[in-house]
Short mmCIF file of C-alpha atoms in Angstrom, two decimals:
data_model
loop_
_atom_site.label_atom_id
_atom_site.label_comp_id
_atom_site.label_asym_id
_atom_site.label_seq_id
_atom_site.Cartn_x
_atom_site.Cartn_y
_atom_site.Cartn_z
CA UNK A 1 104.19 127.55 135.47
CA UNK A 2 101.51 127.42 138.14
CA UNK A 3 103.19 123.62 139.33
CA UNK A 4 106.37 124.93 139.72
CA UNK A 5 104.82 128.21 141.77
CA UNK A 6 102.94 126.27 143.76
CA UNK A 7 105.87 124.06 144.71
CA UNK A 8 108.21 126.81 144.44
CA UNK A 9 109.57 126.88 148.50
CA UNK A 10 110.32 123.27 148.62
CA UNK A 11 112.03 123.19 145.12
CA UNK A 12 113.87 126.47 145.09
CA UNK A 13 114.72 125.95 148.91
CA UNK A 14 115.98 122.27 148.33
CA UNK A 15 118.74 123.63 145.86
CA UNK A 16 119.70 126.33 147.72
CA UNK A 17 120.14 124.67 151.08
CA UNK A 18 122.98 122.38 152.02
CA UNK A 19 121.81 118.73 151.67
CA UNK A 20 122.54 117.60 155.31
CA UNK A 21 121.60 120.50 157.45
CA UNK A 22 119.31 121.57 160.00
CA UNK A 23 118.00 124.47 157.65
CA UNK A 24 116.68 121.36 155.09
CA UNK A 25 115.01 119.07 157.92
CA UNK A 26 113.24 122.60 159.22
CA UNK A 27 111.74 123.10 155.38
CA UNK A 28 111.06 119.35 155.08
CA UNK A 29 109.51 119.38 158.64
CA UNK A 30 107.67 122.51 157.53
CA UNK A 31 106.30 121.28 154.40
CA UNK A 32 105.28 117.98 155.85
CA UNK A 33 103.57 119.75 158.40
CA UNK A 34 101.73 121.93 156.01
CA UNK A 35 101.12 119.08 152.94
CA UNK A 36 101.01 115.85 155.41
CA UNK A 37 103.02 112.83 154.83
CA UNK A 38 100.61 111.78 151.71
CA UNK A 39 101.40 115.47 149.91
CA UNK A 40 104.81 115.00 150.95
CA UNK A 41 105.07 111.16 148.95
CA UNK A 42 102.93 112.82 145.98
CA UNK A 43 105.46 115.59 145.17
CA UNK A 44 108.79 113.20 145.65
CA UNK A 45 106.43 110.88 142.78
CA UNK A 46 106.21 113.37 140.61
CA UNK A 47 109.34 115.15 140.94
CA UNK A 48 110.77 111.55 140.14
CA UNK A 49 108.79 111.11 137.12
CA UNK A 50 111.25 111.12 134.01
CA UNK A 51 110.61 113.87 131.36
CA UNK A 52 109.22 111.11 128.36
CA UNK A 53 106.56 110.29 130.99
CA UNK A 54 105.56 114.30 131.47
CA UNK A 55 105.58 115.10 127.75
CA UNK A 56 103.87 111.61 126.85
CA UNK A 57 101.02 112.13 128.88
CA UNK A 58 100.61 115.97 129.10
CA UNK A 59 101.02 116.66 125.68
CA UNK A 60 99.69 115.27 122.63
CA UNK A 61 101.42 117.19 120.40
CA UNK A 62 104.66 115.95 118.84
CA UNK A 63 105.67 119.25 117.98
CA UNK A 64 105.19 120.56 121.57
CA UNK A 65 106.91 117.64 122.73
CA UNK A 66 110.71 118.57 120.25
CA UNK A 67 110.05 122.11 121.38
CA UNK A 68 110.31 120.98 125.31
CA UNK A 69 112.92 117.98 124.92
CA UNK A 70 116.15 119.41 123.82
CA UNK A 71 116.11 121.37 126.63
CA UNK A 72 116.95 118.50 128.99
CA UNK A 73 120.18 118.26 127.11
CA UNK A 74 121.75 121.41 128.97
CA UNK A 75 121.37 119.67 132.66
CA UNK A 76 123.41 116.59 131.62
CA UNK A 77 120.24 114.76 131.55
CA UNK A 78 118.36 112.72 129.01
CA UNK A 79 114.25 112.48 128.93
CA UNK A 80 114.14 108.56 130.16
CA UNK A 81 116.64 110.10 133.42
CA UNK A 82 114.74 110.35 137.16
CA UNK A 83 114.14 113.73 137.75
CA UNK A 84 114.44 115.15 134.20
CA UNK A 85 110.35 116.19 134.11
CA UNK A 86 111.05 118.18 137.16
CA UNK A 87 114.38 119.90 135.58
CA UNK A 88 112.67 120.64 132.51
CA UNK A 89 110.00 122.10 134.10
CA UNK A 90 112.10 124.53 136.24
CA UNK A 91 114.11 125.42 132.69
CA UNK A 92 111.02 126.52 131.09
CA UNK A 93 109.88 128.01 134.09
CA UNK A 94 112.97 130.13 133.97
CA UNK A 95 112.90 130.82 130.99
CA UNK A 96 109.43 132.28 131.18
CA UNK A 97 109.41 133.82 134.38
CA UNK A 98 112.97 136.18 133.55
CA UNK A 99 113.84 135.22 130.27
CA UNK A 100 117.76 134.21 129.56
CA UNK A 101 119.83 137.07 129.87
CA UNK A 102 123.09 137.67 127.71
CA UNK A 103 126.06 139.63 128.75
CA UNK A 104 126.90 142.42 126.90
CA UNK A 105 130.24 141.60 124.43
CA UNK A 106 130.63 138.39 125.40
CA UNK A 107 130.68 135.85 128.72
CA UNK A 108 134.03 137.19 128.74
CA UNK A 109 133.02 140.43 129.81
CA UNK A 110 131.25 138.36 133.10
CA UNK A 111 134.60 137.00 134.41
CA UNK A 112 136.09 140.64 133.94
CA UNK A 113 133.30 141.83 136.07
CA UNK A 114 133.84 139.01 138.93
CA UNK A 115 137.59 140.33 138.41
CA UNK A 116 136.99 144.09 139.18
CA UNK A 117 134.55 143.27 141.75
CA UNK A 118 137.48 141.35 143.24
CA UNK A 119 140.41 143.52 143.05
CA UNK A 120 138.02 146.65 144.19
CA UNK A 121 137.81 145.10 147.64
CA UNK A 122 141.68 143.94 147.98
CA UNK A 123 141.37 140.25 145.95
CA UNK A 124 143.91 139.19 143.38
CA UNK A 125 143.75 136.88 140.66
CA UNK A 126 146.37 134.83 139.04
CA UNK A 127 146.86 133.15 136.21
CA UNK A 128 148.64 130.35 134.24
CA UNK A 129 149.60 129.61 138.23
CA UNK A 130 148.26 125.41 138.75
CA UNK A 131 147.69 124.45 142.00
CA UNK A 132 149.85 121.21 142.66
CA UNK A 133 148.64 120.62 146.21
CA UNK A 134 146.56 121.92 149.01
CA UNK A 135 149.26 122.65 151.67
CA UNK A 136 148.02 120.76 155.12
CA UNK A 137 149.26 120.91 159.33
CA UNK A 138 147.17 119.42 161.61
CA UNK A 139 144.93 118.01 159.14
CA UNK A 140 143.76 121.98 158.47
CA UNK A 141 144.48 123.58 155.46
CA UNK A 142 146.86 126.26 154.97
CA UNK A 143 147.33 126.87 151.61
CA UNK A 144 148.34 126.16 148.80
CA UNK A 145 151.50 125.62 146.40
CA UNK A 146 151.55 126.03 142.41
CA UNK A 147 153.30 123.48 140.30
CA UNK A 148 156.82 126.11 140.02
CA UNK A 149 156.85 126.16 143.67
CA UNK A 150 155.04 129.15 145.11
CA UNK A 151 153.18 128.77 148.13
CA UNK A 152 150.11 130.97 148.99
CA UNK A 153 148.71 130.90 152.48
CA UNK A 154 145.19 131.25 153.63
CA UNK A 155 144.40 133.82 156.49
CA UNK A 156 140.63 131.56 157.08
CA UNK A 157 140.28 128.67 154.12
CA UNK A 158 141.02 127.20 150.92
CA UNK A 159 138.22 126.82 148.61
CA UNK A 160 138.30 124.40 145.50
CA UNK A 161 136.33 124.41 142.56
CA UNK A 162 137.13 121.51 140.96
CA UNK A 163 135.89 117.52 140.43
CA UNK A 164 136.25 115.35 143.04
CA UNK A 165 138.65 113.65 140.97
CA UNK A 166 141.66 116.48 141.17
CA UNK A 167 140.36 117.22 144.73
CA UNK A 168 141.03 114.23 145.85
CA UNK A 169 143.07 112.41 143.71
CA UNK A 170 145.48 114.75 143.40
CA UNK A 171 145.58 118.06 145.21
CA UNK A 172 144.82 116.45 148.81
CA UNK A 173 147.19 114.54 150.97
CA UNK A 174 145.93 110.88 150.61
CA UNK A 175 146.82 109.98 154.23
CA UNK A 176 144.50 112.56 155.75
CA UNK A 177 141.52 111.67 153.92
CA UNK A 178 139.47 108.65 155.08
CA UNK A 179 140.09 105.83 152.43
CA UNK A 180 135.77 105.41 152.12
CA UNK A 181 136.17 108.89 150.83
CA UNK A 182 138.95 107.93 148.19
CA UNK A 183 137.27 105.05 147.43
CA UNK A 184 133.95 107.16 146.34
CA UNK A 185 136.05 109.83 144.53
CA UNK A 186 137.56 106.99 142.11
CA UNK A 187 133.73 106.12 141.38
CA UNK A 188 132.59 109.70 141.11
CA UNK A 189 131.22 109.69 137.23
CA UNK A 190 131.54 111.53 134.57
CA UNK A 191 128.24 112.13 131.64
CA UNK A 192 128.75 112.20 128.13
CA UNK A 193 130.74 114.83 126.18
CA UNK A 194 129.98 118.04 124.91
CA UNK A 195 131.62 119.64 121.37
CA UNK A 196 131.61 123.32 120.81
CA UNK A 197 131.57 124.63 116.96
CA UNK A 198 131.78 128.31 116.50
CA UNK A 199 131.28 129.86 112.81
CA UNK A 200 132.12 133.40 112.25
CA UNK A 201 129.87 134.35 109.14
CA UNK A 202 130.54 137.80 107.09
CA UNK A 203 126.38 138.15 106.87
CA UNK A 204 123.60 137.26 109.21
CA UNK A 205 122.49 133.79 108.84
CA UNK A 206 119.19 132.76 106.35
CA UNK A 207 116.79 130.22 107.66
CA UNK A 208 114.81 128.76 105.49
CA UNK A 209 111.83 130.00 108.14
CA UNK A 210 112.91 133.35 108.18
CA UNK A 211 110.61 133.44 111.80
CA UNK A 212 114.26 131.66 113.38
CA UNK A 213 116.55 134.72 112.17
CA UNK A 214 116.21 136.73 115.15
CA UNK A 215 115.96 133.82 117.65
CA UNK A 216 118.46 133.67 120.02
CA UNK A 217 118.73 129.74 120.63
CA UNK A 218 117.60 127.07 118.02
CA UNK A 219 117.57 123.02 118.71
CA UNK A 220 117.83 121.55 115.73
CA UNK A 221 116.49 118.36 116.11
CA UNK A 222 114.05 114.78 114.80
CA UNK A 223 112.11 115.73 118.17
CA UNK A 224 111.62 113.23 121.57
CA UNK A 225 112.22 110.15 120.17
CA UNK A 226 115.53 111.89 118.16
CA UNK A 227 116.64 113.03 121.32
CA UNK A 228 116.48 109.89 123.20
CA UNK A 229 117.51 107.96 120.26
CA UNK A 230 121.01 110.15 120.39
CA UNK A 231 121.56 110.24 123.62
CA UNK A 232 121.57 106.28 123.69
CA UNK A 233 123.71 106.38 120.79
CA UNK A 234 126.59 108.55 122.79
CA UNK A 235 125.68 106.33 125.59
CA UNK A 236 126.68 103.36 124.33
CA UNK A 237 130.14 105.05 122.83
CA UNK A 238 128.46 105.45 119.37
CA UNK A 239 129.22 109.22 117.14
CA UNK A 240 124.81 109.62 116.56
CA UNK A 241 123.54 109.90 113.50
CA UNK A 242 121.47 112.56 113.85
CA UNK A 243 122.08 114.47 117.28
CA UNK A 244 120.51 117.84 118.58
CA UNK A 245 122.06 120.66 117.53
CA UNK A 246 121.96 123.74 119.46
CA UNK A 247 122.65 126.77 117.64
CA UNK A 248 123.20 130.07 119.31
CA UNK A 249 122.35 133.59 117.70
CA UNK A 250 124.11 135.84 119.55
CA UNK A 251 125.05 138.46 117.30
CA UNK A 252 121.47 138.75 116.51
CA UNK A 253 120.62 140.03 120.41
CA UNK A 254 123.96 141.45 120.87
CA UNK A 255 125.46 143.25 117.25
CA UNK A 256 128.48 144.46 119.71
CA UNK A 257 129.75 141.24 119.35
CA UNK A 258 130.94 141.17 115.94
CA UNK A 259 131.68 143.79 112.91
CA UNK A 260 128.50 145.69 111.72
CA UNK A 261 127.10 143.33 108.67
CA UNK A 262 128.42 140.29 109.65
CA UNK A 263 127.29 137.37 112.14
CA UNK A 264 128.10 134.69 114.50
CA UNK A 265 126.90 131.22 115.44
CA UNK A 266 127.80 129.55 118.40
CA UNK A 267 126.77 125.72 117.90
CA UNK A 268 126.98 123.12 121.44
CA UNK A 269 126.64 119.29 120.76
CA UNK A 270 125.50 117.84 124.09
CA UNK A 271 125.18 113.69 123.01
CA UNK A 272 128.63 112.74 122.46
CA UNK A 273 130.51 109.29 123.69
CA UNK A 274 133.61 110.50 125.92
CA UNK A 275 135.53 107.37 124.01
CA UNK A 276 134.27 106.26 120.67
CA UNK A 277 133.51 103.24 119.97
CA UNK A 278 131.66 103.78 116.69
CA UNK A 279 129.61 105.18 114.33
CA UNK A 280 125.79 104.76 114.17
CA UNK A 281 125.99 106.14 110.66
CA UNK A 282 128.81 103.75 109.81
CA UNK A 283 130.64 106.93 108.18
CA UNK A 284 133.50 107.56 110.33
CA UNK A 285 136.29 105.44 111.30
CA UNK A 286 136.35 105.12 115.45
CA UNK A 287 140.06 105.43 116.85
CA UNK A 288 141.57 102.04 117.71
CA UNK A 289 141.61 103.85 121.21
CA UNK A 290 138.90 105.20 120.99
CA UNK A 291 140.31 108.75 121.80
CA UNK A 292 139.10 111.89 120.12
CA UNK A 293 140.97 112.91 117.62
CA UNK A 294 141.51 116.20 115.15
CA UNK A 295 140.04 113.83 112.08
CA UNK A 296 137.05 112.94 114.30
CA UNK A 297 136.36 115.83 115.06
CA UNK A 298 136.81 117.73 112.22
CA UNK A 299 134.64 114.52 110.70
CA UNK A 300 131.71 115.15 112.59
CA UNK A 301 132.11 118.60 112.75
CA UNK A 302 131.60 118.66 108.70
CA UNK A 303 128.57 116.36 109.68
CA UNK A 304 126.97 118.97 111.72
CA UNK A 305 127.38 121.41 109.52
CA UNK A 306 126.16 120.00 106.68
CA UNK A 307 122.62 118.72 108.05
CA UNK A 308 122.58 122.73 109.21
CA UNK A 309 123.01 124.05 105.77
CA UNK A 310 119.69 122.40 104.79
CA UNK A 311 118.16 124.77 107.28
CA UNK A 312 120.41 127.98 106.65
CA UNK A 313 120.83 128.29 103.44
CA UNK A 314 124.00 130.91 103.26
CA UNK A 315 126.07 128.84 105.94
CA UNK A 316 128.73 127.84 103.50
CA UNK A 317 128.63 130.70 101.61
CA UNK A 318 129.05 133.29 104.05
CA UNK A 319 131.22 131.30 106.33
CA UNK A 320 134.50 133.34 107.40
CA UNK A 321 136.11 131.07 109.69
CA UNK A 322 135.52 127.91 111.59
CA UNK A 323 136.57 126.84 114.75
CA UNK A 324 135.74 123.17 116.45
CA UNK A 325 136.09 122.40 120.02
CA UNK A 326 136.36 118.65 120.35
CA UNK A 327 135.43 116.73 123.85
CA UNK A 328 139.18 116.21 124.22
CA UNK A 329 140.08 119.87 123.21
CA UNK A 330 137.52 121.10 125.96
CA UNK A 331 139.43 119.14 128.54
CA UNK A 332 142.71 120.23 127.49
CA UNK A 333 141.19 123.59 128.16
CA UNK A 334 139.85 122.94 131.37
CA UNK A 335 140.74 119.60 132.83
CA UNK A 336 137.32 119.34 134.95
CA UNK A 337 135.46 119.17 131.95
CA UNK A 338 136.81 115.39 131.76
CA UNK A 339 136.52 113.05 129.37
CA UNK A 340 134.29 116.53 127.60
CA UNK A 341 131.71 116.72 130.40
CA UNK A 342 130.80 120.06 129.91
CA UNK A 343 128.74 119.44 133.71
CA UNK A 344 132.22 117.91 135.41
CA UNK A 345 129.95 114.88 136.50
CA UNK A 346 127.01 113.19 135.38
CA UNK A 347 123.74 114.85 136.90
CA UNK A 348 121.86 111.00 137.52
CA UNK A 349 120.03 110.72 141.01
CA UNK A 350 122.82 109.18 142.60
CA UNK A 351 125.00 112.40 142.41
CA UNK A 352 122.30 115.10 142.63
CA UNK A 353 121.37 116.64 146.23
CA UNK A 354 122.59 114.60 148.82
CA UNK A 355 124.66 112.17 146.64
CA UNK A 356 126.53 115.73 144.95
CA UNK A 357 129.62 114.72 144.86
CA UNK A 358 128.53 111.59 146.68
CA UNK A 359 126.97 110.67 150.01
CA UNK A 360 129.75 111.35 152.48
CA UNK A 361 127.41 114.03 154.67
CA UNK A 362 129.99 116.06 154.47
CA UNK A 363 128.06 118.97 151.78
CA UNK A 364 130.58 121.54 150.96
CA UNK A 365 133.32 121.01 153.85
CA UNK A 366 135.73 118.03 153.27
CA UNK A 367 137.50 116.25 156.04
CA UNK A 368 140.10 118.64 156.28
CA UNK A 369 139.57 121.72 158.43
CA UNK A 370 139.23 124.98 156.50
CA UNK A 371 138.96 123.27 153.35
CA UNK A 372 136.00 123.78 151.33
CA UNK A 373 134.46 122.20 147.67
CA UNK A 374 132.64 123.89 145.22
CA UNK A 375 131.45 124.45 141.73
CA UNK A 376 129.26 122.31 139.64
CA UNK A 377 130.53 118.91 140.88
CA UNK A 378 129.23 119.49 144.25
CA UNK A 379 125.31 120.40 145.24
CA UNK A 380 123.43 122.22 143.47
CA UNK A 381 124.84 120.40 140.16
CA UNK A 382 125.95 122.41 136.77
CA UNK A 383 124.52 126.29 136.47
CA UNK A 384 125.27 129.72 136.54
CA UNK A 385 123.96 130.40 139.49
CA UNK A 386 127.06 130.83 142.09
CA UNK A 387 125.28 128.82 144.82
CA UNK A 388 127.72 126.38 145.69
CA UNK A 389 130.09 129.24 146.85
CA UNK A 390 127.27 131.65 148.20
CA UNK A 391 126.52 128.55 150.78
CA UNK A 392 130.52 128.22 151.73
CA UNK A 393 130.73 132.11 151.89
CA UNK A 394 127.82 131.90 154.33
CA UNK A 395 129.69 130.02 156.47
CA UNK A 396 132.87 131.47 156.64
CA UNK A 397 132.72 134.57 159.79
CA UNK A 398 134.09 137.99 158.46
#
């Protein structure tokens, strides 16, 4: 806590500056000024350091060490990564400092929120409307057009929030954007795959500690080592043997959520290969192409569930219904989650800050007038925290 309050204006104002700005060489200027060039070198070190360095030596617990890992997991990061000590840190501080707040009913009930907020000052929403193409003249954006034809035109811009991949590969004229720019979209990369398992149980689940009833997020997992060993597992296109599994409680913090009596789980998989080579448990047949499919992931889904039930001991018994979200499913849901990326593009030091989506300079404007990026592909990364657009918004005039 007190190393991430200390360094709290750098770090916080970092993430929620754009990369190549004036505002960012001011705070660097200001905090070399204040921490010389020597204090400056000593926190870029240790903000660096990978999290299996952090937990190694500043913890000689193991069991301190599988309560911090896991958490790495939800940044698209693994604990050998650059920069994963420094994101772990900042989760727990989070977590500490304002807890992890839940929305009332469901996450649905946040988008309807967003929606009324909206529509109360003049917005309007659409759906089941794809974009096919940003609509250009005079290399400035105009608007747009959906795939059956209807075009919608922009008064000031057009903002996107998707991967670099549909941005530029297939909503943007290619002509107009420089070909350096293509050439780094068509490298942009994707992290492993996420799965989604959600169990709709007609009593409140029984863990075998009865301490983890009322807790409202579990990691199931071997601990440090299990959670490195996993990740290199997914990695190198393997199914793991025995991956983290993170099981949500929400009915437990929320009861609105489901019938009085009965329960939910909400269960996220976070070390999965985007294509499958194999299995490291040499159980499951991998796909000749080494797509996802229904009897993989109902396979591993059974898998998952099974190592749970020797922690909650009713999970078969009260089970109502099960539903599994494969990596492939999630994409056919939403097709910047690709290859399953629940992040829409590995978090690695080469695409974090500066290098979000990549290097061009360019932070949230593109090289077409009035046409901005954002969402988690671009700077700050993968969150909940609306920054990306609150830094376009800033700069569009009223």
């Amino acid at each position: 806590m007190s190393d991430i309050t200390e360094n709290a204006d750098l770090i916080f104002g970092l993430l929620s500056r754009e990369p190549s700005s004036l505002a960012t060489l001011s705070l660097l200027g200001r905090e070399t000024m204040r921490r010389r060039v020597s204090g400056m070198t000593e926190f870029a070190g240790d903000a660096l350091r990978p999290m299996r360095s952090w937990l190694e030596q500043d913890f000689q617990s193991d069991l301190a060490r599988a309560l911090i890992a896991p958490w790495i997991l939800h940044t698209g990061l693994n604990p050998e990564a650059s920069l994963s000590a420094l994101m772990g840190k900042l989760i727990l501080f989070t977590l500490e400092a304002v807890g992890s707040p839940i929305v009332k009913g469901g996450i649905a009930n946040l988008a309807l929120a967003f929606r009324k907020l909206i529509e109360s000052n003049g917005g309007q929403i659409l759906v089941n409307a794809d974009v096919a193409k940003v609509l250009v003249r005079n290399k400035s954006a105009y608007g747009v057009e959906t795939g059956n034809g209807v075009i919608y035109k922009a008064k000031k811009t057009v903002i996107c929030n998707v991967t670099p991949t549909q941005l530029y590969g297939r909503l943007t004229p290619p002509e107009i954007v420089p070909s350096p720019l293509n050439k780094m979209a068509t490298r942009y990369a994707y992290g492993r795959a996420g799965m989604q398992i959600h169990v709709a149980m007609s009593e409140p689940p029984k863990w075998r500690d009865e301490r983890l009833n009322g807790v409202a997020l579990v990691h199931v997992t071997p601990g440090l080592d299990g959670v490195s060993r996993s990740v290199n597992e997914a990695q190198c296109g393997l199914l793991p043997t025995e991956g983290t599994i993170v099981v949500g409680q929400p009915a437990e913090t929320d009861p609105s959520r489901c019938p009085p009596g009965q329960s939910t789980l909400w269960i996220q998989l976070l070390e999965l290969p985007q294509k499958i080579r194999g299995d490291a448990a040499e159980a499951i047949a991998a796909p000749t192409d080494g797509m996802w499919t229904e009897a993989v992931r109902d396979a591993y889904a059974d898998r998952i569930i099974q190592r749970l039930g020797q922690y909650i001991t009713n999970l078969e018994s009260a089970s109502l219904a099960v539903t599994v979200l494969s990596p492939a499913d999630l994409e056919q849901w939403n097709m910047n989650l690709v290859g399953g990326d629940p992040y829409s593009g590995a978090s690695s030091i080469d695409q974090f800050h500066l290098f979000r989506p990549f290097g061009s300079g360019l932070n949230h404007a593109t090289p077409i007038k009035r046409l901005f990026h954002i969402g988690a592909s671009t700077h700050p990364g993968p969150g909940l925290s609306g920054m990306s657009g609150h830094m376009v918004a800033s700069q569009i005039k009223p």
